[in-house]
Coordinates of C-alpha atoms and ligand atoms in Angstrom, one line a residue:
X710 CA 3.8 26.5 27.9
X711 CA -0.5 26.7 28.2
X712 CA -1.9 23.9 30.4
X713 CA -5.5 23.2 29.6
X714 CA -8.1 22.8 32.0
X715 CA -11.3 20.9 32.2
X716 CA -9.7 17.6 30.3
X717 CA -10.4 13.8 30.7
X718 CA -9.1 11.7 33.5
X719 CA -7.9 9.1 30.5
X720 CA -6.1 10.6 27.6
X721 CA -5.4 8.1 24.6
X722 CA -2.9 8.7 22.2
X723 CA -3.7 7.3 18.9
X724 CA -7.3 7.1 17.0
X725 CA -6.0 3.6 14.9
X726 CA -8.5 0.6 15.5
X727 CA -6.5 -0.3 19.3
X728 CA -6.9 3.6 20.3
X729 CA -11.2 4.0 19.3
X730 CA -11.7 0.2 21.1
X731 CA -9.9 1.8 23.8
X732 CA -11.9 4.3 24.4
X733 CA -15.0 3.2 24.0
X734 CA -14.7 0.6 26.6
X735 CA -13.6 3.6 29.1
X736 CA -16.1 5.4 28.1
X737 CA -19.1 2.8 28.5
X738 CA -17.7 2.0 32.1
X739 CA -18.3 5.8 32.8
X740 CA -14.7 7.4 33.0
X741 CA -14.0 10.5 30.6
X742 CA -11.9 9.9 27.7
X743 CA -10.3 12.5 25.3
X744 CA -8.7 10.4 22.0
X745 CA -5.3 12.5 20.8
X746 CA -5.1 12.3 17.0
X747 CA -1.8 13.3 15.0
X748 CA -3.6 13.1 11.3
X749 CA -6.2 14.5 9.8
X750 CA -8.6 11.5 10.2
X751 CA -9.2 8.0 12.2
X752 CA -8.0 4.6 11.4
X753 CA -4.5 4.9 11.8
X754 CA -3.3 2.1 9.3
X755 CA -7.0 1.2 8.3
X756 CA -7.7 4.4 5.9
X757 CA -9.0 4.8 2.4
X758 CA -8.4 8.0 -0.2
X759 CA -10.3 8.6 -3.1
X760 CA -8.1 9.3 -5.8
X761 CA -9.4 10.5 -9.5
X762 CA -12.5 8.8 -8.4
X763 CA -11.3 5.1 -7.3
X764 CA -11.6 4.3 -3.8
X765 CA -7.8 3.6 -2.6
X766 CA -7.4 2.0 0.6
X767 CA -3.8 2.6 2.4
X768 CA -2.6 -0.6 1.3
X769 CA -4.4 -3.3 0.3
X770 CA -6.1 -5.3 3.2
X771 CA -8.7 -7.9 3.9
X772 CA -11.5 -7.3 6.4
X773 CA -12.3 -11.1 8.0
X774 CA -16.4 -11.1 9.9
X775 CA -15.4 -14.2 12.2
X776 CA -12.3 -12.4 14.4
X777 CA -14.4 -12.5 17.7
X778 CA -13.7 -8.4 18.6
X779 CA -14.8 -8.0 15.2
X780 CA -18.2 -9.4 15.7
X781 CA -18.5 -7.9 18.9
X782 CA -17.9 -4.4 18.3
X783 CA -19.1 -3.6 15.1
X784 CA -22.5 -3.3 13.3
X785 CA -21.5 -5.6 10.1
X786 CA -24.6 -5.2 8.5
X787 CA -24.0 -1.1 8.5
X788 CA -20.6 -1.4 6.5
X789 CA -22.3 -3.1 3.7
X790 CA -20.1 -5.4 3.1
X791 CA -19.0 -6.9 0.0
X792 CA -17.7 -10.8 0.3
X793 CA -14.7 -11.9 -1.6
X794 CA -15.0 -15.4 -3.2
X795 CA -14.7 -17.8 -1.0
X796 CA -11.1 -19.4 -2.2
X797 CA -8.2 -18.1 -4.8
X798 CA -6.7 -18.8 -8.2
X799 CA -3.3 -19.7 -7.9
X800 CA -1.1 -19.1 -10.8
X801 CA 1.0 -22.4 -11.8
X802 CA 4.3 -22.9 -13.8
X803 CA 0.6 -25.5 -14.9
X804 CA -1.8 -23.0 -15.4
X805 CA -4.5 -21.0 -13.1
X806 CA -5.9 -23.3 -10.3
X807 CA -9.1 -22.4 -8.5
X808 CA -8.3 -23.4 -5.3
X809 CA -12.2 -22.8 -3.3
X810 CA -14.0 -23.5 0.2
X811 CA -15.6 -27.0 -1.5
X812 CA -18.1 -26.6 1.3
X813 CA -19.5 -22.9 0.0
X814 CA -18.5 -23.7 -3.5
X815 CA -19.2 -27.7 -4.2
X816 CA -19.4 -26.7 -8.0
X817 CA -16.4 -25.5 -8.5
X818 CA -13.9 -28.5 -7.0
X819 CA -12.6 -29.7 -10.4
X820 CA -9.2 -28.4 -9.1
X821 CA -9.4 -29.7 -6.3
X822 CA -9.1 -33.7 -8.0
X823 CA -5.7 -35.3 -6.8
X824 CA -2.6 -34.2 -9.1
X825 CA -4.3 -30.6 -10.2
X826 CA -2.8 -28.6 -7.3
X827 CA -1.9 -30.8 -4.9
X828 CA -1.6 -34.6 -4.2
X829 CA -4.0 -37.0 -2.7
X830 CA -2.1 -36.6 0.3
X831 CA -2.2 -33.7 0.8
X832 CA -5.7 -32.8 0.4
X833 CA -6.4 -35.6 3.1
X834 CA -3.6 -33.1 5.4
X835 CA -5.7 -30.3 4.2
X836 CA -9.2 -31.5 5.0
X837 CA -7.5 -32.8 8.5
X838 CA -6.0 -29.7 9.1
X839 CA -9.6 -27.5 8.2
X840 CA -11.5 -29.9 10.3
X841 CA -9.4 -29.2 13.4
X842 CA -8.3 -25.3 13.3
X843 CA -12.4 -24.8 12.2
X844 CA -13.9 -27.0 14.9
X845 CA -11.4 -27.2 17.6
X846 CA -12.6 -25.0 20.8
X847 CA -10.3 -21.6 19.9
X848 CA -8.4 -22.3 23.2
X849 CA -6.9 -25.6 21.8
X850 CA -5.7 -23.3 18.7
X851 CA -4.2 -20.6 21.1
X852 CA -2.6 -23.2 23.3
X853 CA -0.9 -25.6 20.4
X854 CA 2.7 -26.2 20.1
X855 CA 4.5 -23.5 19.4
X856 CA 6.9 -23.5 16.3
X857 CA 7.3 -21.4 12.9
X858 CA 4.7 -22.1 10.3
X859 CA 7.3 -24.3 8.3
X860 CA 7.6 -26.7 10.9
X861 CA 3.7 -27.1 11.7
X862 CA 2.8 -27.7 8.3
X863 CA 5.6 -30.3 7.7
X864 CA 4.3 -31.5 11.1
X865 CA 1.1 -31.7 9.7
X866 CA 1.9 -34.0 6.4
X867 CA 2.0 -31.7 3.6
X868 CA 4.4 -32.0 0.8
X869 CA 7.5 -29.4 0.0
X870 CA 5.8 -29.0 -3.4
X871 CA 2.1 -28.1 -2.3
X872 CA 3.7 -26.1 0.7
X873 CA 5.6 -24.2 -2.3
X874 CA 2.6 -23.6 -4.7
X875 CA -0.2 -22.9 -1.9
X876 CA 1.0 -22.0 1.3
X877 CA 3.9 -20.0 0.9
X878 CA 2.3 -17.7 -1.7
X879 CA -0.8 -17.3 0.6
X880 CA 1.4 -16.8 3.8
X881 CA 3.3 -14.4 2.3
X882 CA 0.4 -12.1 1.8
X883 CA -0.7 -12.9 5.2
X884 CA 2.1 -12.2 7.0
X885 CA 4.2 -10.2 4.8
X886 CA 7.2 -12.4 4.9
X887 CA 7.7 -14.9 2.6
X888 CA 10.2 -18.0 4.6
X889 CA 7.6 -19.0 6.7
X890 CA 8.8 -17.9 10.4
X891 CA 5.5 -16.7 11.8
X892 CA 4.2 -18.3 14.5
X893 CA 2.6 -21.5 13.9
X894 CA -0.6 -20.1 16.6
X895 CA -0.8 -17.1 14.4
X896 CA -1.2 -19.5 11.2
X897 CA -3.6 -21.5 12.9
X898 CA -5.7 -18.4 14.1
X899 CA -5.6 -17.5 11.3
X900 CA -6.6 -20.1 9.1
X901 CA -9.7 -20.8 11.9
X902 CA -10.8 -17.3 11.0
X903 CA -10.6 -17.5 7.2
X904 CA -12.8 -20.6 7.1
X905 CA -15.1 -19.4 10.0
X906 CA -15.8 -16.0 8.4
X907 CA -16.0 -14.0 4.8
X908 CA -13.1 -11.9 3.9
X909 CA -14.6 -9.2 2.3
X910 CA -14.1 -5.1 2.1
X911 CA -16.7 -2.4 2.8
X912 CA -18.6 -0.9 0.0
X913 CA -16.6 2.8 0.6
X914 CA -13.3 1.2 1.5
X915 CA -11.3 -0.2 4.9
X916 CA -11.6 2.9 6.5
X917 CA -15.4 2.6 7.1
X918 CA -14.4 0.3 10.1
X919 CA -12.7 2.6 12.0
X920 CA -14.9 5.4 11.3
X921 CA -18.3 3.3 12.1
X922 CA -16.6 2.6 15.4
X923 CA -16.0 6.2 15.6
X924 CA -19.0 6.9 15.5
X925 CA -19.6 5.7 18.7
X926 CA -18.2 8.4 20.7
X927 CA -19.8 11.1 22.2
X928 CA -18.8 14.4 19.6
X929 CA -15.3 15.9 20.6
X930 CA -14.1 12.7 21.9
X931 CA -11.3 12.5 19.3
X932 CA -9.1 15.5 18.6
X933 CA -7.9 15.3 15.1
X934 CA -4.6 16.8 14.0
X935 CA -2.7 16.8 17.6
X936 CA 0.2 15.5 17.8
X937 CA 1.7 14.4 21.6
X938 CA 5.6 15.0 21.6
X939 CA 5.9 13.8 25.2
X940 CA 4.5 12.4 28.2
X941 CA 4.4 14.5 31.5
X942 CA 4.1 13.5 34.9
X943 CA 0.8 14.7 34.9
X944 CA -0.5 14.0 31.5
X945 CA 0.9 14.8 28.0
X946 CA 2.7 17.9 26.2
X947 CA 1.3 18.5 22.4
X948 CA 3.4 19.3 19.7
X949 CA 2.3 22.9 20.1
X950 CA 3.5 23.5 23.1
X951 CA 0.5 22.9 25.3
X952 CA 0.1 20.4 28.2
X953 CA -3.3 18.1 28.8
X954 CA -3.3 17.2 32.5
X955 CA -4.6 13.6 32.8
X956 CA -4.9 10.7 35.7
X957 CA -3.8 8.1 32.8
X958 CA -2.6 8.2 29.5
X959 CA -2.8 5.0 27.0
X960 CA -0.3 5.2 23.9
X961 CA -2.5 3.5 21.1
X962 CA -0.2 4.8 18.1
X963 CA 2.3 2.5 16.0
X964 CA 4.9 1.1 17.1
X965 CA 7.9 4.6 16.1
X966 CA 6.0 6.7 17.8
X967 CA 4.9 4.6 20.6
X968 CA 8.9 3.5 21.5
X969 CA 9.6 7.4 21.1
X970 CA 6.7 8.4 23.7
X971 CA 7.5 5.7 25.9
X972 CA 11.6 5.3 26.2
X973 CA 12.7 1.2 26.9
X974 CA 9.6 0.3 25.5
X975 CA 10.4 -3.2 23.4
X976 CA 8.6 -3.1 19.7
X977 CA 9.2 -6.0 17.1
X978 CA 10.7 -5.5 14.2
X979 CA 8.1 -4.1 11.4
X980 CA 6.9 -5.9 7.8
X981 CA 7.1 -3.6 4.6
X982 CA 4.3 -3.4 2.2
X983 CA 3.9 -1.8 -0.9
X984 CA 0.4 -2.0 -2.7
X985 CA 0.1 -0.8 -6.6
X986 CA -3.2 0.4 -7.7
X987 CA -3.5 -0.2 -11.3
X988 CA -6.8 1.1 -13.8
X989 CA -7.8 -0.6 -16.9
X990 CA -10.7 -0.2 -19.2
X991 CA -10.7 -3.8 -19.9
X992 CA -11.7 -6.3 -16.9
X993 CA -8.7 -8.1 -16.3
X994 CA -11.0 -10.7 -14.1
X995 CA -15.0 -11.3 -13.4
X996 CA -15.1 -12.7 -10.3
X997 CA -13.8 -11.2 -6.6
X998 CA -11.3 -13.5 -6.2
X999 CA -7.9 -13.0 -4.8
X1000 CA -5.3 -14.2 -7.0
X1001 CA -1.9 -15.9 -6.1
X1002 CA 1.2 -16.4 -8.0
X1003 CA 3.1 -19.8 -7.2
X1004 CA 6.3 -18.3 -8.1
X1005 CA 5.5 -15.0 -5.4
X1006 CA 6.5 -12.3 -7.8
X1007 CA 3.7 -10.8 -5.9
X1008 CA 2.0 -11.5 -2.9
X1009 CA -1.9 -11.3 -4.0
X1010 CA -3.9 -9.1 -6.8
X1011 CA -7.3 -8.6 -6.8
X1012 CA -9.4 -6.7 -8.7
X1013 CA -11.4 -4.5 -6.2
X1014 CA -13.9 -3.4 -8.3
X1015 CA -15.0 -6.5 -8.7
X1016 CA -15.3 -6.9 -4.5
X1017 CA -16.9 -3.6 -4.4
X1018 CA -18.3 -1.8 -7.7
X1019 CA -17.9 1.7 -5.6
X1020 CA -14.1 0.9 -5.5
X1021 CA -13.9 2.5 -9.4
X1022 CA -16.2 4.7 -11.5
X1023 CA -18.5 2.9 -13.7
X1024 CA -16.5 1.6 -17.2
X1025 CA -13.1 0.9 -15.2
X1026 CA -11.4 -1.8 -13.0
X1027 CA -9.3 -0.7 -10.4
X1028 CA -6.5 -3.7 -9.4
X1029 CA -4.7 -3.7 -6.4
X1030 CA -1.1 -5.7 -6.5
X1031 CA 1.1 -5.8 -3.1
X1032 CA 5.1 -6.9 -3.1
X1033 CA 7.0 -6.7 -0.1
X1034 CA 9.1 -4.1 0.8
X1035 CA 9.9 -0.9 -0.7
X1036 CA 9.4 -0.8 -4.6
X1037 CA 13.0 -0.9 -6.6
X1038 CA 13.8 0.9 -10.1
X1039 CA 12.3 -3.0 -11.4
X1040 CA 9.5 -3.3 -9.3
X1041 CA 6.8 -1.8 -11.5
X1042 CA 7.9 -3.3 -14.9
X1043 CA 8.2 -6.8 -14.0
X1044 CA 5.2 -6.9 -12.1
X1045 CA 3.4 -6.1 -14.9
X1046 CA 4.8 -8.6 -16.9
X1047 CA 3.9 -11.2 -14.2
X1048 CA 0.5 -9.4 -14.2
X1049 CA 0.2 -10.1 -17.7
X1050 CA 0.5 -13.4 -17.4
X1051 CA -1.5 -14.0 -14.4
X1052 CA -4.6 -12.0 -15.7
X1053 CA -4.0 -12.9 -19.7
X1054 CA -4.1 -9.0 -20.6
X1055 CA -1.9 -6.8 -22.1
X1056 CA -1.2 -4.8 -19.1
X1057 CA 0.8 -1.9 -20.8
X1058 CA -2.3 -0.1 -21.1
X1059 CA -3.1 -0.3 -17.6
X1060 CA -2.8 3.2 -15.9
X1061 CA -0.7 3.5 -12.4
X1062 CA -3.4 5.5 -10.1
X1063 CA -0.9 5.4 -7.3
X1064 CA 1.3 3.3 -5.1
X1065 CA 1.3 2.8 -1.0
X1066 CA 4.5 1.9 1.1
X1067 CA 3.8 1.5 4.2
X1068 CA 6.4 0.7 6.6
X1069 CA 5.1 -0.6 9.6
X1070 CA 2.1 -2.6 8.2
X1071 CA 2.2 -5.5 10.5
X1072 CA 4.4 -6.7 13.4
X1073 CA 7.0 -9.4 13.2
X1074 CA 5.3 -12.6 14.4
X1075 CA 8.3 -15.3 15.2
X1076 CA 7.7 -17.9 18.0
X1077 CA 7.8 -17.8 21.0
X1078 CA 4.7 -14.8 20.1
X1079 CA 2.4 -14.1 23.5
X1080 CA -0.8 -13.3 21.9
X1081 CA -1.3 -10.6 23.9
X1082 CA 1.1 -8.8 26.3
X1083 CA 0.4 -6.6 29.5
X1084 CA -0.7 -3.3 29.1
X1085 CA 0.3 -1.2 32.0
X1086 CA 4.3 0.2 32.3
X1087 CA 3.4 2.1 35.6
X1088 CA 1.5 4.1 37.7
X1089 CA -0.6 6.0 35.0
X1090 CA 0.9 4.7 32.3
X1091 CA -0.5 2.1 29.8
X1092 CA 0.5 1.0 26.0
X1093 CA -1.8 -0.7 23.5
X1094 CA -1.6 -1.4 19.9
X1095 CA -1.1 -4.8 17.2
X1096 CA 2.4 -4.9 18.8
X1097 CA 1.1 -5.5 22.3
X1098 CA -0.6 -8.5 20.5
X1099 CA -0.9 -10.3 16.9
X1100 CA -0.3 -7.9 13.9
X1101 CA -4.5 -8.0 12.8
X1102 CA -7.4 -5.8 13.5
X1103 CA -8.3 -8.8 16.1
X1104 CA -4.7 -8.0 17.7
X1105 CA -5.2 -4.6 18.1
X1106 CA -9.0 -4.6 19.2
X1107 CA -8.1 -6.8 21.8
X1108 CA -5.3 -5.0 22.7
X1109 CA -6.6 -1.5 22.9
X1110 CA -9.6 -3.6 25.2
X1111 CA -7.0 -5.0 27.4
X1112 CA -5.9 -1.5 28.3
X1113 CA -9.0 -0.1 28.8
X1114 CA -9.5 -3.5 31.6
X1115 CA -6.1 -2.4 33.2
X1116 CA -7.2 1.6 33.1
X1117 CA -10.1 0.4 35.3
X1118 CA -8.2 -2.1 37.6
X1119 CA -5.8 0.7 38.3
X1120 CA -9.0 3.6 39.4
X1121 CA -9.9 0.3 41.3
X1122 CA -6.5 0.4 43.0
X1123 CA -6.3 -3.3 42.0
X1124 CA -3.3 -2.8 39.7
Ligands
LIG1350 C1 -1.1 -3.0 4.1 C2 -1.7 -3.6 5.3 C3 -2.4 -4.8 5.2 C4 -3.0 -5.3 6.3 N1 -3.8 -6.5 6.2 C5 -4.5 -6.9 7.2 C6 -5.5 -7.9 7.1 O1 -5.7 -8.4 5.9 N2 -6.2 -8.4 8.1 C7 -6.0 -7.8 9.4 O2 -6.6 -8.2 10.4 N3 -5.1 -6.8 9.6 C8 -4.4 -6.4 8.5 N4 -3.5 -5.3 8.7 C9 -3.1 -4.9 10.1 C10 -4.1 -3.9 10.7 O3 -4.5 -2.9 9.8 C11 -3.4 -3.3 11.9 O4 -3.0 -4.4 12.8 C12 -4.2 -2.3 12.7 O5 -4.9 -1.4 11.9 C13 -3.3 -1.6 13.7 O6 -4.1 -0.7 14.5 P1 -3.4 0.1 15.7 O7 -4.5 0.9 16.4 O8 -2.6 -0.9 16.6 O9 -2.3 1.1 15.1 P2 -2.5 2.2 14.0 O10 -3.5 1.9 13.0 O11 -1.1 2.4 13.5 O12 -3.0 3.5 14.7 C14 -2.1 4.4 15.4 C15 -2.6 5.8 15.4 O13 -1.8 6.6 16.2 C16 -1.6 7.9 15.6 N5 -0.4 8.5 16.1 C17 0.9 8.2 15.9 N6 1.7 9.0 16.6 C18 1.0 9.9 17.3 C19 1.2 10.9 18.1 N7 2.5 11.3 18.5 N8 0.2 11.6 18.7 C20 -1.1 11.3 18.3 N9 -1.4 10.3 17.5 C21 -0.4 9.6 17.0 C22 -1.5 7.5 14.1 O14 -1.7 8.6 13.3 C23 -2.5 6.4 14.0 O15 -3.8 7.0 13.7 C24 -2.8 -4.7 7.6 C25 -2.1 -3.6 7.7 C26 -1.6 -3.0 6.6 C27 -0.9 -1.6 6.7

């Protein structure tokens, strides 16, 4: 075993977004920080490929301007960012419904007249609902009653059938579990940020994020492509055999790796994802509008290179298609068929660039869900990550900030 000398009093394990927010808090309060990265790159679950010349995120996610660590942290203006439409097309047993912000798009509200996708009650529940989670002061939304999202929104006056067509195909791609469980604080966050902010994607792809906050650390900060198998009493031990001496260690990595480094540690159960990345020739759609399917054979399509242009080369259309779970032997065909139908293409010209699976895309939300848990196990030793708080780039911002609070307090011998 080789000990290295000369390291950081804090090492953090993990460069994903909970890990860089981490350290850069440490860092700006003046304590030395050296980041510990298994892959070959930053952004844990936020990265982006090109493959044969599309731009292929690691599963296809939206990146929302209004959650408050967002704004803080980050630059916006430098990720060039390109909005999505403000609503969705829902896809009805009726036909496609444009379901839109009426207050960004007041042209486009034809859909939203009683009887097209909902009733006249519920767009009254609706526009109640908006007015609340939008204006509310954010503590009110933190603080509500605490149930599963079925119950709020029956608590709330909507109708079975509109929960059914609208909710329950949007929630699903939310939270990546289709019966409604999450936390109705989570769905109330959630819907606050959506109608405070823009969803939209960088022009190079969900992986700009974390590497613009990258960016922000003094060179050799991060160490790509090393592994910690353990932690010591005195630090960590890397997969090669060597030992980092360190006063604190912060394990900022998903939730396998982070119960394996850290023995007893509780994790939630995990949602499954898997994204398809079709390619066409034909434009299947001209706007950047995500698009729902009222009978959830999917949870959302888009067609990215309508968001951003530099998401395909010039003459193709690059769509992105996410079930849950792992794909079956029947995932691919019928979801083309439901594609067909949704979009009003042939889609068995459409091209399969690739497919992503990821298996711990976003933390079980269930109530009773603490929005944000303690991060310090002991003397030394501190955990930070979406599981320590909501299963979102704002969860594990806040998260890996709340670590780097409790690293101080704990130099402060206020612990
Ligand atoms: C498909 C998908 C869609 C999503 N959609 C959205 C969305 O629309 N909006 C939203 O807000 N959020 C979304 N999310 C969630 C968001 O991406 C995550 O909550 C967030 O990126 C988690 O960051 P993290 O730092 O907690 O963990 P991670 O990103 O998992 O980072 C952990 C890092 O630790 C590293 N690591 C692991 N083990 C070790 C080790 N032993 N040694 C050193 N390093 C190690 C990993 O390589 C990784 O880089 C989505 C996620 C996925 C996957």
């Amino acid at each position: 075993m080789r000990t290295e000398g000369n390291t950081a009093e804090v090492v953090v394990v993990g460069a994903g977004m909970a890990g860089l927010a981490c350290a850069r808090d440490l860092l700006a309060a003046g304590v030395s920080v050296r980041v510990l990265e298994a892959s070959d790159g930053v952004g844990g679950r936020m990265r982006t490929d090109r493959v044969e010349g599309f731009t292929v995120d690691r599963g296809f996610q939206l990146f929302n301007t209004s959650y408050p660590q967002v704004r803080g942290r980050l630059p916006l203006r430098e990720l060039e960012l390109c909005p999505f439409a403000p609503g969705m097309l829902v896809h009805t047993p009726e036909g496609r419904r444009r379901f839109v912000d009426p207050s960004r798009r007041p042209g486009e509200t034809a859909d939203l007249l009683p009887g097209r996708l909902a009733s006249g009650r519920d767009l009254l529940a609706l526009a109640a609902l908006s007015a609340r989670d939008t204006l509310a002061p954010v503590a009110l939304v933190r603080g509500g009653p605490e149930r599963t999202t079925r119950d709020a929104l029956a608590a709330a006056g909507f109708s079975d059938d509109f929960v059914e067509r609208f909710f329950r195909p949007f929630l699903s791609g939310v939270f990546l579990e289709d019966e409604l469980e999450t936390s109705s604080r989570m769905f109330h966050l959630v819907w606050r940020s959506m109608l405070r902010g823009t969803p939209c994607l960088p022009l190079d792809g969900i992986g700009a994020v974390p590497t613009r906050l990258a960016t922000e650390l003094p060179d050799e900060t991060v160490r790509l492509e090393t592994p910690v198998h353990s932690l010591t009493d005195d630090g960590v031990l890397l997969s090669d055999g060597t030992e980092l001496p360190a006063a604190a260690v912060v394990v900022a990595t998903g939730p396998e790796a982070a119960s394996a480094l850290l023995p007893g540690l509780r994790i939630p159960e995990y949602r499954v994802v898997t994204t398809y990345f079709h390619t066409t020739g034909r434009r299947p759609l001209d706007e950047p509008m995500l698009v729902l399917d009222s009978a959830r054979r999917f949870l959302n399509s888009c067609v990215l290179s309508e968001v951003s242009p530099a998401y395909a080369p010039p003459g193709r259309h690059l769509v992105a298609t996410s079930v849950l779970g792992e794909p079956g032997p029947r995932t691919e065909a019928e979801l083309r068929a439901a594609l067909a139908e949704v979009y009003r293409t042939d889609t068995s010209e459409w091209h399969t660039l690739t497919t992503r699976t990821v298996p711990d895309a976003l933390p079980a939300m269930a109530p009773p869900l603490p929005l944000t848990r303690r991060a310090r196990l002991g003397p030394g030793r501190f955990v930070c990550g979406d599981h320590r708080a909501t299963g979102s780039v704002q969860g594990a911002l806040a998260s890996g900030a709340r670590a780097a609070r409790e690293v101080l307090s704990e130099r402060l011998g206020v612990a």
